[in-house]
Amino acid sequence: TITQSDEFSFLLADSEGNVSQAVDTTGKPFNVDSVNAETDAVLIASASSLPAAAGIAANTFRVSALQRPRKKINIYIIYGQSYSVGADSERVLSTQQMFGNLTLGTDPRGQNWWSTATQYTFSPTGGNVLSPLIETGVETPVSGLIDSLKWLHNESMGVEDDVAHLFAGAATGVSATSIAQLSEGADPERYNRLRTALSGFASAANAAGYDACVAGVIYIQGEADNNSTYDIYYAALQNLFNQINGTIKQYFPDNKDVDFFIGQMGGYFVVDTNNQAIPRAQMDFC
């Protein structure tokens, strides 16, 4: 934190009050490495200023214009390449549903998720119906995400289970694909998996008589682009984010912009020859 007090115009300290730099009100710097009366004064002033700084931070008004999970059905979409649909998953873990969480059809990753599929539609098993979120073929990231979100939501509401707000999710990605192949307009258009999943959710929610929103998108990708450059990938990421936001609003017209989360790409696939271009682009985009 950077704070000030009656004695010091500048204090740079950590959360425990350890000071790395201090300047008094006359502009005189203190040698904080020396154990003397001046250093003691700096530490005392810093310690006394921390509660004030914490109080200001705690009472700062914060507001977000992004979509919040306040509808009857709150949907989170996972998109990306193989890890987004459960690649390398060795066993099914989530075989029962305790929070009333939902998915589209009976498998959270639908069909046609492999890179050589003959068509790219989500095509949920059992059709466009809301079903309990239970993993079937493999353990996808969907259950861990949605079950954790609903548990945290229940905790924040102070209830065992808030049935007024239901959470749902689906894994809409395609394995072994670059960001260009996952973007709208590519040939073949693998993006259609995401689009048809959103369409299916909108149809299923409408049939059930529930208002619905898409509250977040989790993007798990980068491995197939590990030799790309920072500028190319960053621009592609911005483009894809805009496309996803636009498609969501086609099927959920009153939806606000979504929270967008990017998963860390698999370390095995990161190459050092381009100065970690993809991880840097992802972190800078966030």
PDB file of C-alpha atoms in Angstrom:
ATOM      1  CA  THR A   1       0.000   0.000   0.000  1.00  0.00           C
ATOM      2  CA  ILE A   2       0.972   3.608  -0.519  1.00  0.00           C
ATOM      3  CA  THR A   3      -0.240   5.842   2.323  1.00  0.00           C
ATOM      4  CA  GLN A   4       0.560   9.106   4.065  1.00  0.00           C
ATOM      5  CA  SER A   5       0.253  10.565   7.549  1.00  0.00           C
ATOM      6  CA  ASP A   6       0.853  13.810   9.423  1.00  0.00           C
ATOM      7  CA  GLU A   7       4.573  13.028   9.549  1.00  0.00           C
ATOM      8  CA  PHE A   8       5.108  11.291   6.216  1.00  0.00           C
ATOM      9  CA  SER A   9       3.968  12.352   2.770  1.00  0.00           C
ATOM     10  CA  PHE A  10       4.821   8.939   1.276  1.00  0.00           C
ATOM     11  CA  LEU A  11       4.882   5.469   2.850  1.00  0.00           C
ATOM     12  CA  LEU A  12       5.318   2.308   0.822  1.00  0.00           C
ATOM     13  CA  ALA A  13       4.561  -0.709   3.031  1.00  0.00           C
ATOM     14  CA  ASP A  14       3.225  -4.263   2.915  1.00  0.00           C
ATOM     15  CA  SER A  15       0.146  -5.546   4.753  1.00  0.00           C
ATOM     16  CA  GLU A  16       2.174  -6.235   7.893  1.00  0.00           C
ATOM     17  CA  GLY A  17       3.554  -2.718   8.129  1.00  0.00           C
ATOM     18  CA  ASN A  18       7.046  -3.434   6.779  1.00  0.00           C
ATOM     19  CA  VAL A  19       8.196  -0.262   5.082  1.00  0.00           C
ATOM     20  CA  SER A  20      10.383  -0.262   1.969  1.00  0.00           C
ATOM     21  CA  GLN A  21      10.360   3.477   1.340  1.00  0.00           C
ATOM     22  CA  ALA A  22       9.352   6.574   3.299  1.00  0.00           C
ATOM     23  CA  VAL A  23       9.541  10.323   2.746  1.00  0.00           C
ATOM     24  CA  ASP A  24       8.654  12.858   5.441  1.00  0.00           C
ATOM     25  CA  THR A  25       6.595  16.002   4.875  1.00  0.00           C
ATOM     26  CA  THR A  26       9.728  18.028   4.164  1.00  0.00           C
ATOM     27  CA  GLY A  27      10.758  15.668   1.360  1.00  0.00           C
ATOM     28  CA  LYS A  28      13.492  13.955   3.361  1.00  0.00           C
ATOM     29  CA  PRO A  29      13.842  10.203   2.599  1.00  0.00           C
ATOM     30  CA  PHE A  30      14.368   7.767   5.427  1.00  0.00           C
ATOM     31  CA  ASN A  31      16.777   4.847   5.344  1.00  0.00           C
ATOM     32  CA  VAL A  32      14.331   2.127   6.360  1.00  0.00           C
ATOM     33  CA  ASP A  33      17.070  -0.500   6.471  1.00  0.00           C
ATOM     34  CA  SER A  34      18.590   1.168   9.536  1.00  0.00           C
ATOM     35  CA  VAL A  35      17.270   0.316  12.980  1.00  0.00           C
ATOM     36  CA  ASN A  36      16.990   3.753  14.549  1.00  0.00           C
ATOM     37  CA  ALA A  37      14.450   6.162  15.909  1.00  0.00           C
ATOM     38  CA  GLU A  38      13.541   7.381  12.457  1.00  0.00           C
ATOM     39  CA  THR A  39      12.716   3.847  11.281  1.00  0.00           C
ATOM     40  CA  ASP A  40      10.636   3.240  14.391  1.00  0.00           C
ATOM     41  CA  ALA A  41       8.696   6.382  13.644  1.00  0.00           C
ATOM     42  CA  VAL A  42       8.078   5.215  10.095  1.00  0.00           C
ATOM     43  CA  LEU A  43       6.822   1.821  11.300  1.00  0.00           C
ATOM     44  CA  ILE A  44       4.533   3.394  13.885  1.00  0.00           C
ATOM     45  CA  ALA A  45       3.121   5.846  11.372  1.00  0.00           C
ATOM     46  CA  SER A  46       2.636   3.081   8.815  1.00  0.00           C
ATOM     47  CA  ALA A  47       0.907   0.789  11.294  1.00  0.00           C
ATOM     48  CA  SER A  48      -1.447   3.561  12.391  1.00  0.00           C
ATOM     49  CA  SER A  49      -2.308   4.448   8.808  1.00  0.00           C
ATOM     50  CA  LEU A  50      -3.244   0.883   7.795  1.00  0.00           C
ATOM     51  CA  PRO A  51      -6.645   0.805   9.541  1.00  0.00           C
ATOM     52  CA  ALA A  52      -7.555   4.123   7.961  1.00  0.00           C
ATOM     53  CA  ALA A  53      -6.572   2.897   4.514  1.00  0.00           C
ATOM     54  CA  ALA A  54      -8.471  -0.368   5.044  1.00  0.00           C
ATOM     55  CA  GLY A  55     -11.542   1.562   6.135  1.00  0.00           C
ATOM     56  CA  ILE A  56     -11.483   3.705   3.031  1.00  0.00           C
ATOM     57  CA  ALA A  57     -11.111   0.655   0.796  1.00  0.00           C
ATOM     58  CA  ALA A  58     -13.895  -1.237   2.551  1.00  0.00           C
ATOM     59  CA  ASN A  59     -16.329   1.646   2.171  1.00  0.00           C
ATOM     60  CA  THR A  60     -15.527   2.472  -1.447  1.00  0.00           C
ATOM     61  CA  PHE A  61     -18.651   2.082  -3.568  1.00  0.00           C
ATOM     62  CA  ARG A  62     -18.211  -0.516  -6.280  1.00  0.00           C
ATOM     63  CA  VAL A  63     -20.600  -1.346  -9.098  1.00  0.00           C
ATOM     64  CA  SER A  64     -20.342  -3.629 -12.094  1.00  0.00           C
ATOM     65  CA  ALA A  65     -22.278  -3.306 -15.336  1.00  0.00           C
ATOM     66  CA  LEU A  66     -21.705  -6.987 -16.126  1.00  0.00           C
ATOM     67  CA  GLN A  67     -24.370  -9.681 -15.974  1.00  0.00           C
ATOM     68  CA  ARG A  68     -24.953 -11.087 -12.504  1.00  0.00           C
ATOM     69  CA  PRO A  69     -26.617 -14.444 -11.679  1.00  0.00           C
ATOM     70  CA  ARG A  70     -29.956 -12.969 -10.639  1.00  0.00           C
ATOM     71  CA  LYS A  71     -32.293 -14.815 -13.003  1.00  0.00           C
ATOM     72  CA  LYS A  72     -34.136 -18.066 -12.417  1.00  0.00           C
ATOM     73  CA  ILE A  73     -31.642 -19.857 -14.705  1.00  0.00           C
ATOM     74  CA  ASN A  74     -28.052 -18.574 -14.665  1.00  0.00           C
ATOM     75  CA  ILE A  75     -25.911 -20.116 -17.384  1.00  0.00           C
ATOM     76  CA  TYR A  76     -22.128 -20.411 -17.589  1.00  0.00           C
ATOM     77  CA  ILE A  77     -20.600 -21.487 -20.889  1.00  0.00           C
ATOM     78  CA  ILE A  78     -17.189 -23.149 -21.161  1.00  0.00           C
ATOM     79  CA  TYR A  79     -15.564 -22.746 -24.560  1.00  0.00           C
ATOM     80  CA  GLY A  80     -12.150 -23.606 -25.994  1.00  0.00           C
ATOM     81  CA  GLN A  81     -10.236 -26.652 -27.102  1.00  0.00           C
ATOM     82  CA  SER A  82      -9.681 -30.118 -25.633  1.00  0.00           C
ATOM     83  CA  TYR A  83      -9.267 -29.277 -21.939  1.00  0.00           C
ATOM     84  CA  SER A  84     -12.540 -27.355 -22.083  1.00  0.00           C
ATOM     85  CA  VAL A  85     -14.403 -30.573 -22.872  1.00  0.00           C
ATOM     86  CA  GLY A  86     -12.598 -32.828 -20.397  1.00  0.00           C
ATOM     87  CA  ALA A  87      -9.572 -34.105 -22.324  1.00  0.00           C
ATOM     88  CA  ASP A  88      -7.207 -36.216 -20.184  1.00  0.00           C
ATOM     89  CA  SER A  89     -10.023 -36.858 -17.709  1.00  0.00           C
ATOM     90  CA  GLU A  90      -9.479 -40.337 -16.342  1.00  0.00           C
ATOM     91  CA  ARG A  91     -12.742 -40.995 -14.510  1.00  0.00           C
ATOM     92  CA  VAL A  92     -16.185 -39.616 -13.807  1.00  0.00           C
ATOM     93  CA  LEU A  93     -16.459 -37.921 -10.412  1.00  0.00           C
ATOM     94  CA  SER A  94     -19.751 -35.985 -10.399  1.00  0.00           C
ATOM     95  CA  THR A  95     -22.322 -38.768 -10.531  1.00  0.00           C
ATOM     96  CA  GLN A  96     -25.049 -37.095  -8.489  1.00  0.00           C
ATOM     97  CA  GLN A  97     -26.492 -33.596  -8.212  1.00  0.00           C
ATOM     98  CA  MET A  98     -27.102 -32.067  -4.798  1.00  0.00           C
ATOM     99  CA  PHE A  99     -27.757 -28.402  -5.637  1.00  0.00           C
ATOM    100  CA  GLY A 100     -30.377 -28.587  -8.381  1.00  0.00           C
ATOM    101  CA  ASN A 101     -27.816 -27.537 -10.998  1.00  0.00           C
ATOM    102  CA  LEU A 102     -28.673 -28.122 -14.628  1.00  0.00           C
ATOM    103  CA  THR A 103     -27.209 -28.745 -18.050  1.00  0.00           C
ATOM    104  CA  LEU A 104     -28.590 -28.953 -21.577  1.00  0.00           C
ATOM    105  CA  GLY A 105     -29.536 -32.557 -22.315  1.00  0.00           C
ATOM    106  CA  THR A 106     -28.004 -35.335 -20.267  1.00  0.00           C
ATOM    107  CA  ASP A 107     -24.309 -34.724 -21.013  1.00  0.00           C
ATOM    108  CA  PRO A 108     -22.705 -31.310 -20.285  1.00  0.00           C
ATOM    109  CA  ARG A 109     -20.475 -31.498 -23.352  1.00  0.00           C
ATOM    110  CA  GLY A 110     -23.179 -32.536 -25.832  1.00  0.00           C
ATOM    111  CA  GLN A 111     -22.021 -34.140 -29.051  1.00  0.00           C
ATOM    112  CA  ASN A 112     -19.663 -33.311 -31.942  1.00  0.00           C
ATOM    113  CA  TRP A 113     -16.899 -31.976 -29.701  1.00  0.00           C
ATOM    114  CA  TRP A 114     -14.021 -33.785 -31.446  1.00  0.00           C
ATOM    115  CA  SER A 115     -11.865 -32.074 -34.091  1.00  0.00           C
ATOM    116  CA  THR A 116     -12.918 -34.335 -36.976  1.00  0.00           C
ATOM    117  CA  ALA A 117     -16.686 -34.270 -36.401  1.00  0.00           C
ATOM    118  CA  THR A 118     -18.803 -34.211 -39.562  1.00  0.00           C
ATOM    119  CA  GLN A 119     -20.930 -31.371 -38.169  1.00  0.00           C
ATOM    120  CA  TYR A 120     -20.502 -28.854 -35.379  1.00  0.00           C
ATOM    121  CA  THR A 121     -23.716 -28.576 -33.440  1.00  0.00           C
ATOM    122  CA  PHE A 122     -24.103 -29.049 -29.705  1.00  0.00           C
ATOM    123  CA  SER A 123     -26.902 -31.592 -30.340  1.00  0.00           C
ATOM    124  CA  PRO A 124     -27.637 -32.325 -26.650  1.00  0.00           C
ATOM    125  CA  THR A 125     -28.367 -35.923 -25.794  1.00  0.00           C
ATOM    126  CA  GLY A 126     -32.091 -36.056 -25.149  1.00  0.00           C
ATOM    127  CA  GLY A 127     -32.774 -32.782 -26.941  1.00  0.00           C
ATOM    128  CA  ASN A 128     -33.020 -29.169 -25.802  1.00  0.00           C
ATOM    129  CA  VAL A 129     -34.241 -29.893 -22.287  1.00  0.00           C
ATOM    130  CA  LEU A 130     -32.877 -28.876 -18.897  1.00  0.00           C
ATOM    131  CA  SER A 131     -31.557 -31.928 -17.052  1.00  0.00           C
ATOM    132  CA  PRO A 132     -29.704 -32.436 -13.749  1.00  0.00           C
ATOM    133  CA  LEU A 133     -26.000 -31.686 -14.157  1.00  0.00           C
ATOM    134  CA  ILE A 134     -24.338 -35.104 -13.909  1.00  0.00           C
ATOM    135  CA  GLU A 135     -21.190 -36.188 -15.719  1.00  0.00           C
ATOM    136  CA  THR A 136     -21.484 -39.226 -17.960  1.00  0.00           C
ATOM    137  CA  GLY A 137     -18.677 -40.013 -20.403  1.00  0.00           C
ATOM    138  CA  VAL A 138     -15.841 -38.109 -18.705  1.00  0.00           C
ATOM    139  CA  GLU A 139     -15.502 -35.480 -15.992  1.00  0.00           C
ATOM    140  CA  THR A 140     -15.686 -32.100 -17.719  1.00  0.00           C
ATOM    141  CA  PRO A 141     -14.857 -28.783 -16.021  1.00  0.00           C
ATOM    142  CA  VAL A 142     -18.583 -27.978 -15.949  1.00  0.00           C
ATOM    143  CA  SER A 143     -19.530 -29.791 -12.740  1.00  0.00           C
ATOM    144  CA  GLY A 144     -16.615 -28.464 -10.710  1.00  0.00           C
ATOM    145  CA  LEU A 145     -17.425 -24.945 -11.867  1.00  0.00           C
ATOM    146  CA  ILE A 146     -21.199 -24.925 -11.525  1.00  0.00           C
ATOM    147  CA  ASP A 147     -21.374 -26.909  -8.289  1.00  0.00           C
ATOM    148  CA  SER A 148     -18.779 -24.601  -6.695  1.00  0.00           C
ATOM    149  CA  LEU A 149     -20.588 -21.484  -7.891  1.00  0.00           C
ATOM    150  CA  LYS A 150     -23.920 -22.650  -6.511  1.00  0.00           C
ATOM    151  CA  TRP A 151     -22.347 -23.669  -3.201  1.00  0.00           C
ATOM    152  CA  LEU A 152     -20.744 -20.232  -2.866  1.00  0.00           C
ATOM    153  CA  HIS A 153     -24.030 -18.589  -3.860  1.00  0.00           C
ATOM    154  CA  ASN A 154     -25.891 -20.539  -1.178  1.00  0.00           C
ATOM    155  CA  GLU A 155     -23.266 -19.519   1.369  1.00  0.00           C
ATOM    156  CA  SER A 156     -23.615 -15.855   0.415  1.00  0.00           C
ATOM    157  CA  MET A 157     -27.407 -16.088   0.799  1.00  0.00           C
ATOM    158  CA  GLY A 158     -27.143 -17.934   4.112  1.00  0.00           C
ATOM    159  CA  VAL A 159     -29.377 -20.783   2.929  1.00  0.00           C
ATOM    160  CA  GLU A 160     -28.929 -24.492   2.385  1.00  0.00           C
ATOM    161  CA  ASP A 161     -30.126 -24.222  -1.199  1.00  0.00           C
ATOM    162  CA  ASP A 162     -31.520 -21.165  -2.978  1.00  0.00           C
ATOM    163  CA  VAL A 163     -34.110 -22.710  -5.280  1.00  0.00           C
ATOM    164  CA  ALA A 164     -35.091 -19.305  -6.641  1.00  0.00           C
ATOM    165  CA  HIS A 165     -31.792 -19.132  -8.532  1.00  0.00           C
ATOM    166  CA  LEU A 166     -30.714 -22.177 -10.509  1.00  0.00           C
ATOM    167  CA  PHE A 167     -27.275 -22.552 -12.090  1.00  0.00           C
ATOM    168  CA  ALA A 168     -26.562 -24.320 -15.371  1.00  0.00           C
ATOM    169  CA  GLY A 169     -23.573 -24.964 -17.596  1.00  0.00           C
ATOM    170  CA  ALA A 170     -22.258 -26.668 -20.691  1.00  0.00           C
ATOM    171  CA  ALA A 171     -18.903 -27.382 -22.350  1.00  0.00           C
ATOM    172  CA  THR A 172     -19.216 -26.171 -25.928  1.00  0.00           C
ATOM    173  CA  GLY A 173     -15.612 -26.350 -27.166  1.00  0.00           C
ATOM    174  CA  VAL A 174     -13.919 -28.531 -29.759  1.00  0.00           C
ATOM    175  CA  SER A 175     -10.690 -30.443 -29.208  1.00  0.00           C
ATOM    176  CA  ALA A 176      -7.396 -29.643 -30.984  1.00  0.00           C
ATOM    177  CA  THR A 177      -8.451 -26.250 -32.314  1.00  0.00           C
ATOM    178  CA  SER A 178      -6.820 -22.853 -32.664  1.00  0.00           C
ATOM    179  CA  ILE A 179      -8.499 -19.602 -31.713  1.00  0.00           C
ATOM    180  CA  ALA A 180      -9.022 -18.873 -35.409  1.00  0.00           C
ATOM    181  CA  GLN A 181     -10.831 -22.197 -35.859  1.00  0.00           C
ATOM    182  CA  LEU A 182     -13.002 -21.453 -32.824  1.00  0.00           C
ATOM    183  CA  SER A 183     -14.014 -18.008 -34.046  1.00  0.00           C
ATOM    184  CA  GLU A 184     -17.232 -17.187 -35.861  1.00  0.00           C
ATOM    185  CA  GLY A 185     -16.921 -17.396 -39.646  1.00  0.00           C
ATOM    186  CA  ALA A 186     -14.240 -20.104 -39.780  1.00  0.00           C
ATOM    187  CA  ASP A 187     -14.657 -23.003 -42.215  1.00  0.00           C
ATOM    188  CA  PRO A 188     -15.840 -25.373 -40.890  1.00  0.00           C
ATOM    189  CA  GLU A 189     -17.518 -23.218 -38.273  1.00  0.00           C
ATOM    190  CA  ARG A 190     -16.863 -24.927 -34.968  1.00  0.00           C
ATOM    191  CA  TYR A 191     -18.276 -21.801 -33.309  1.00  0.00           C
ATOM    192  CA  ASN A 192     -21.665 -23.264 -34.203  1.00  0.00           C
ATOM    193  CA  ARG A 193     -21.312 -25.614 -31.214  1.00  0.00           C
ATOM    194  CA  LEU A 194     -21.412 -22.615 -28.895  1.00  0.00           C
ATOM    195  CA  ARG A 195     -24.194 -20.941 -30.873  1.00  0.00           C
ATOM    196  CA  THR A 196     -26.468 -23.992 -30.885  1.00  0.00           C
ATOM    197  CA  ALA A 197     -25.863 -24.560 -27.158  1.00  0.00           C
ATOM    198  CA  LEU A 198     -26.980 -20.985 -26.421  1.00  0.00           C
ATOM    199  CA  SER A 199     -29.990 -21.438 -28.693  1.00  0.00           C
ATOM    200  CA  GLY A 200     -30.836 -24.700 -26.934  1.00  0.00           C
ATOM    201  CA  PHE A 201     -30.587 -23.149 -23.484  1.00  0.00           C
ATOM    202  CA  ALA A 202     -32.851 -20.265 -24.543  1.00  0.00           C
ATOM    203  CA  SER A 203     -35.404 -22.683 -25.973  1.00  0.00           C
ATOM    204  CA  ALA A 204     -35.315 -24.983 -22.930  1.00  0.00           C
ATOM    205  CA  ALA A 205     -35.635 -22.100 -20.457  1.00  0.00           C
ATOM    206  CA  ASN A 206     -38.548 -20.654 -22.406  1.00  0.00           C
ATOM    207  CA  ALA A 207     -40.294 -24.031 -22.489  1.00  0.00           C
ATOM    208  CA  ALA A 208     -39.885 -24.328 -18.712  1.00  0.00           C
ATOM    209  CA  GLY A 209     -41.225 -20.804 -18.197  1.00  0.00           C
ATOM    210  CA  TYR A 210     -37.996 -19.554 -16.616  1.00  0.00           C
ATOM    211  CA  ASP A 211     -36.247 -16.243 -17.225  1.00  0.00           C
ATOM    212  CA  ALA A 212     -32.598 -16.898 -17.987  1.00  0.00           C
ATOM    213  CA  CYS A 213     -29.264 -15.201 -18.558  1.00  0.00           C
ATOM    214  CA  VAL A 214     -25.688 -16.076 -19.416  1.00  0.00           C
ATOM    215  CA  ALA A 215     -23.656 -14.876 -16.445  1.00  0.00           C
ATOM    216  CA  GLY A 216     -20.197 -15.964 -17.526  1.00  0.00           C
ATOM    217  CA  VAL A 217     -17.970 -17.529 -20.164  1.00  0.00           C
ATOM    218  CA  ILE A 218     -14.871 -19.551 -19.308  1.00  0.00           C
ATOM    219  CA  TYR A 219     -12.341 -19.806 -22.137  1.00  0.00           C
ATOM    220  CA  ILE A 220      -9.855 -22.692 -21.946  1.00  0.00           C
ATOM    221  CA  GLN A 221      -7.538 -22.600 -24.935  1.00  0.00           C
ATOM    222  CA  GLY A 222      -4.100 -21.619 -26.177  1.00  0.00           C
ATOM    223  CA  GLU A 223      -2.267 -24.895 -26.665  1.00  0.00           C
ATOM    224  CA  ALA A 224      -2.987 -25.030 -30.400  1.00  0.00           C
ATOM    225  CA  ASP A 225      -1.669 -21.464 -30.812  1.00  0.00           C
ATOM    226  CA  ASN A 226       1.532 -21.862 -28.818  1.00  0.00           C
ATOM    227  CA  ASN A 227       3.690 -20.678 -31.746  1.00  0.00           C
ATOM    228  CA  SER A 228       1.561 -17.641 -32.502  1.00  0.00           C
ATOM    229  CA  THR A 229       2.654 -14.078 -31.796  1.00  0.00           C
ATOM    230  CA  TYR A 230       1.399 -11.857 -29.000  1.00  0.00           C
ATOM    231  CA  ASP A 231      -0.243  -9.285 -31.303  1.00  0.00           C
ATOM    232  CA  ILE A 232      -2.034 -11.833 -33.480  1.00  0.00           C
ATOM    233  CA  TYR A 233      -3.402 -13.806 -30.534  1.00  0.00           C
ATOM    234  CA  TYR A 234      -4.430 -10.713 -28.548  1.00  0.00           C
ATOM    235  CA  ALA A 235      -6.389  -9.332 -31.509  1.00  0.00           C
ATOM    236  CA  ALA A 236      -8.032 -12.708 -32.093  1.00  0.00           C
ATOM    237  CA  LEU A 237      -9.008 -12.912 -28.434  1.00  0.00           C
ATOM    238  CA  GLN A 238     -10.636  -9.477 -28.531  1.00  0.00           C
ATOM    239  CA  ASN A 239     -12.490 -10.463 -31.692  1.00  0.00           C
ATOM    240  CA  LEU A 240     -13.732 -13.733 -30.198  1.00  0.00           C
ATOM    241  CA  PHE A 241     -14.850 -12.017 -26.990  1.00  0.00           C
ATOM    242  CA  ASN A 242     -16.902  -9.533 -29.032  1.00  0.00           C
ATOM    243  CA  GLN A 243     -18.421 -12.350 -31.082  1.00  0.00           C
ATOM    244  CA  ILE A 244     -19.435 -14.349 -28.013  1.00  0.00           C
ATOM    245  CA  ASN A 245     -21.003 -11.323 -26.330  1.00  0.00           C
ATOM    246  CA  GLY A 246     -22.950 -10.553 -29.484  1.00  0.00           C
ATOM    247  CA  THR A 247     -24.190 -14.112 -29.925  1.00  0.00           C
ATOM    248  CA  ILE A 248     -25.325 -14.308 -26.300  1.00  0.00           C
ATOM    249  CA  LYS A 249     -27.454 -11.183 -26.786  1.00  0.00           C
ATOM    250  CA  GLN A 250     -29.046 -12.683 -29.886  1.00  0.00           C
ATOM    251  CA  TYR A 251     -30.620 -15.416 -27.767  1.00  0.00           C
ATOM    252  CA  PHE A 252     -30.860 -13.493 -24.480  1.00  0.00           C
ATOM    253  CA  PRO A 253     -31.700  -9.950 -25.647  1.00  0.00           C
ATOM    254  CA  ASP A 254     -31.622  -8.287 -22.220  1.00  0.00           C
ATOM    255  CA  ASN A 255     -28.307  -9.911 -21.254  1.00  0.00           C
ATOM    256  CA  LYS A 256     -25.535  -7.560 -20.177  1.00  0.00           C
ATOM    257  CA  ASP A 257     -21.910  -8.174 -21.104  1.00  0.00           C
ATOM    258  CA  VAL A 258     -20.653 -11.357 -19.467  1.00  0.00           C
ATOM    259  CA  ASP A 259     -17.826 -11.999 -17.072  1.00  0.00           C
ATOM    260  CA  PHE A 260     -15.084 -13.578 -19.168  1.00  0.00           C
ATOM    261  CA  PHE A 261     -12.562 -15.897 -17.530  1.00  0.00           C
ATOM    262  CA  ILE A 262      -9.489 -17.401 -19.187  1.00  0.00           C
ATOM    263  CA  GLY A 263      -8.007 -20.642 -17.895  1.00  0.00           C
ATOM    264  CA  GLN A 264      -4.243 -21.045 -17.704  1.00  0.00           C
ATOM    265  CA  MET A 265      -3.081 -23.103 -20.679  1.00  0.00           C
ATOM    266  CA  GLY A 266      -1.429 -26.463 -20.124  1.00  0.00           C
ATOM    267  CA  GLY A 267       2.208 -25.920 -19.170  1.00  0.00           C
ATOM    268  CA  TYR A 268       3.343 -28.886 -21.264  1.00  0.00           C
ATOM    269  CA  PHE A 269       2.349 -26.954 -24.384  1.00  0.00           C
ATOM    270  CA  VAL A 270       3.909 -23.584 -23.534  1.00  0.00           C
ATOM    271  CA  VAL A 271       6.913 -22.722 -25.688  1.00  0.00           C
ATOM    272  CA  ASP A 272       9.625 -20.280 -24.661  1.00  0.00           C
ATOM    273  CA  THR A 273      10.797 -19.250 -28.127  1.00  0.00           C
ATOM    274  CA  ASN A 274       8.151 -16.515 -28.418  1.00  0.00           C
ATOM    275  CA  ASN A 275       8.572 -15.106 -24.899  1.00  0.00           C
ATOM    276  CA  GLN A 276       5.408 -16.778 -23.581  1.00  0.00           C
ATOM    277  CA  ALA A 277       3.320 -14.857 -26.109  1.00  0.00           C
ATOM    278  CA  ILE A 278       0.018 -16.666 -25.519  1.00  0.00           C
ATOM    279  CA  PRO A 279      -0.001 -16.571 -21.690  1.00  0.00           C
ATOM    280  CA  ARG A 280       1.069 -12.908 -21.804  1.00  0.00           C
ATOM    281  CA  ALA A 281      -1.680 -12.016 -24.263  1.00  0.00           C
ATOM    282  CA  GLN A 282      -4.271 -13.816 -22.160  1.00  0.00           C
ATOM    283  CA  MET A 283      -3.189 -12.134 -18.929  1.00  0.00           C
ATOM    284  CA  ASP A 284      -2.974  -8.688 -20.539  1.00  0.00           C
ATOM    285  CA  PHE A 285      -6.407  -9.124 -22.085  1.00  0.00           C
ATOM    286  CA  CYS A 286      -7.838  -9.811 -18.635  1.00  0.00           C
TER     287      CYS A 286
END
